[in-house]
Amino acid sequence: MRPRVQRVLVVVPARDEEHVLDACLAGLDRACGQVTVPVDVWVVLDACSDRSAEVVARRPGVHSLAVACRSVGQTRDLGVRQALSLVHAHDLRATWLAHTDADSVVPEHWLAHQVDLADRGADLVLGTVTPHGGAAAPATLDAWHDAYAGRLHTDGGHGHVHGANLGIRASTYLAAGGFPHRPAHEDRVLARRVATLPGTVSLATIGAPVLTSDRLLGRAPSGVSHDLRRLEAGTSTSGAEALPTEEQG
């Protein structure tokens, strides 16, 4: 039996995101208000040369960690381990790690949805994303949604993995070795690692989709921006790749 969630840690990697970070944090603030357990929000500033740190400083209670990884996988992992180091007295099985991105806005019920699924027995929760912002052409977004919908299931599950909408029990995270220190696909590799752990429960849900930027040039070398860019060139589908192996980039 898994204990009910007693604490939530939210980790957000950011690299020069001063123009979108405030909206991200505002969304997280609304989501924090929908749960009854303590929530700590951590923004991991990765080699930022803009005013992202000032945006975080204007948000009371939001923690920040400055790193120079230039790797989203390592940035996420360092944020998790820093956050966990300050709550070491808590049962790691009752500590929930929620992940999103600085260019994304979570729905108000995002954390409540993840905590509810965790309390029902989930060790890993994989959510969906919806591109928005007006950067991509309407035809590109239509093609993305058509491809994306092909992996949505009638039972409410799906075949996608996004670091912008992912939650995991802290004990499971550590047992799986955490996010790999790589510049891309760190979320998929973590999901693959969790799937190999005996007795773990992974759950895909469409119940709390996260709005994410539809810009064509993202901070990471792959992801939604990569998919949109390739779709605009007419060469790819959205998010349909299989989980990479540890060796794949």
Coordinates of C-alpha atoms in Angstrom, one line a residue, residues 76-160:
R76 CA 15.6 18.9 -14.0
D77 CA 17.5 16.3 -12.0
L78 CA 19.5 18.9 -10.0
G79 CA 16.3 20.7 -9.2
V80 CA 14.7 17.6 -7.9
R81 CA 17.7 16.6 -5.8
Q82 CA 18.0 20.2 -4.3
A83 CA 14.3 20.2 -3.5
L84 CA 14.5 16.8 -1.9
S85 CA 17.5 17.7 0.2
L86 CA 15.4 20.2 2.1
V87 CA 12.5 17.8 2.8
H88 CA 14.5 14.7 3.8
A89 CA 12.5 14.1 6.9
H90 CA 9.4 13.3 4.8
D91 CA 8.5 9.8 3.6
L92 CA 9.7 9.7 0.0
R93 CA 6.8 7.5 -0.9
A94 CA 4.5 10.3 0.2
T95 CA 6.4 13.0 -1.6
W96 CA 5.2 13.8 -5.2
L97 CA 7.4 15.5 -7.8
A98 CA 5.5 17.5 -10.4
H99 CA 7.2 18.7 -13.6
T100 CA 6.4 21.3 -16.2
D101 CA 8.3 23.8 -18.3
A102 CA 8.9 27.5 -18.1
D103 CA 7.1 28.1 -21.5
S104 CA 4.0 26.2 -20.3
V105 CA 0.9 27.1 -18.3
V106 CA -0.7 24.3 -16.2
P107 CA -4.5 24.2 -15.6
E108 CA -5.9 25.1 -12.2
H109 CA -6.6 21.5 -11.3
W110 CA -3.3 20.2 -12.5
L111 CA -1.7 19.4 -9.1
A112 CA -5.0 18.2 -7.6
H113 CA -5.4 15.8 -10.5
Q114 CA -1.9 14.4 -10.1
V115 CA -2.3 14.0 -6.3
D116 CA -5.6 12.3 -6.7
L117 CA -4.1 9.8 -9.1
A118 CA -1.1 9.3 -6.8
D119 CA -3.4 8.7 -3.9
R120 CA -5.2 6.0 -6.0
G121 CA -1.9 4.2 -6.5
A122 CA 0.0 5.8 -9.4
D123 CA 3.7 6.1 -9.2
L124 CA 4.2 7.9 -12.5
V125 CA 1.6 10.2 -14.2
L126 CA 2.0 11.2 -17.8
G127 CA -0.1 14.1 -19.1
T128 CA -0.7 15.7 -22.4
V129 CA 0.1 19.1 -23.8
T130 CA -1.7 21.6 -26.1
P131 CA 0.5 24.1 -28.2
H132 CA -0.7 27.7 -28.0
G133 CA 0.7 31.2 -28.4
G134 CA 0.1 32.2 -32.0
A135 CA 3.6 31.5 -33.3
A136 CA 2.9 28.4 -35.5
A137 CA 0.7 28.6 -38.6
P138 CA -2.9 27.3 -38.2
A139 CA -2.2 24.6 -40.7
T140 CA 0.8 23.4 -38.8
L141 CA -1.2 23.3 -35.6
D142 CA -3.9 21.3 -37.3
A143 CA -1.4 18.8 -38.6
W144 CA 0.1 18.5 -35.1
H145 CA -3.3 17.9 -33.5
D146 CA -4.2 15.3 -36.1
A147 CA -1.0 13.4 -35.5
Y148 CA -1.3 13.8 -31.7
A149 CA -4.8 12.6 -31.6
G150 CA -3.8 9.4 -33.2
R151 CA -2.2 8.4 -29.9
L152 CA -5.1 9.3 -27.6
H153 CA -7.1 6.3 -26.4
T154 CA -10.8 6.1 -25.8
D155 CA -10.2 5.0 -22.2
G156 CA -8.5 8.4 -21.4
G157 CA -4.9 7.2 -21.8
H158 CA -2.4 8.1 -24.5
G159 CA 1.0 7.3 -25.9
H160 CA 2.8 10.6 -25.2

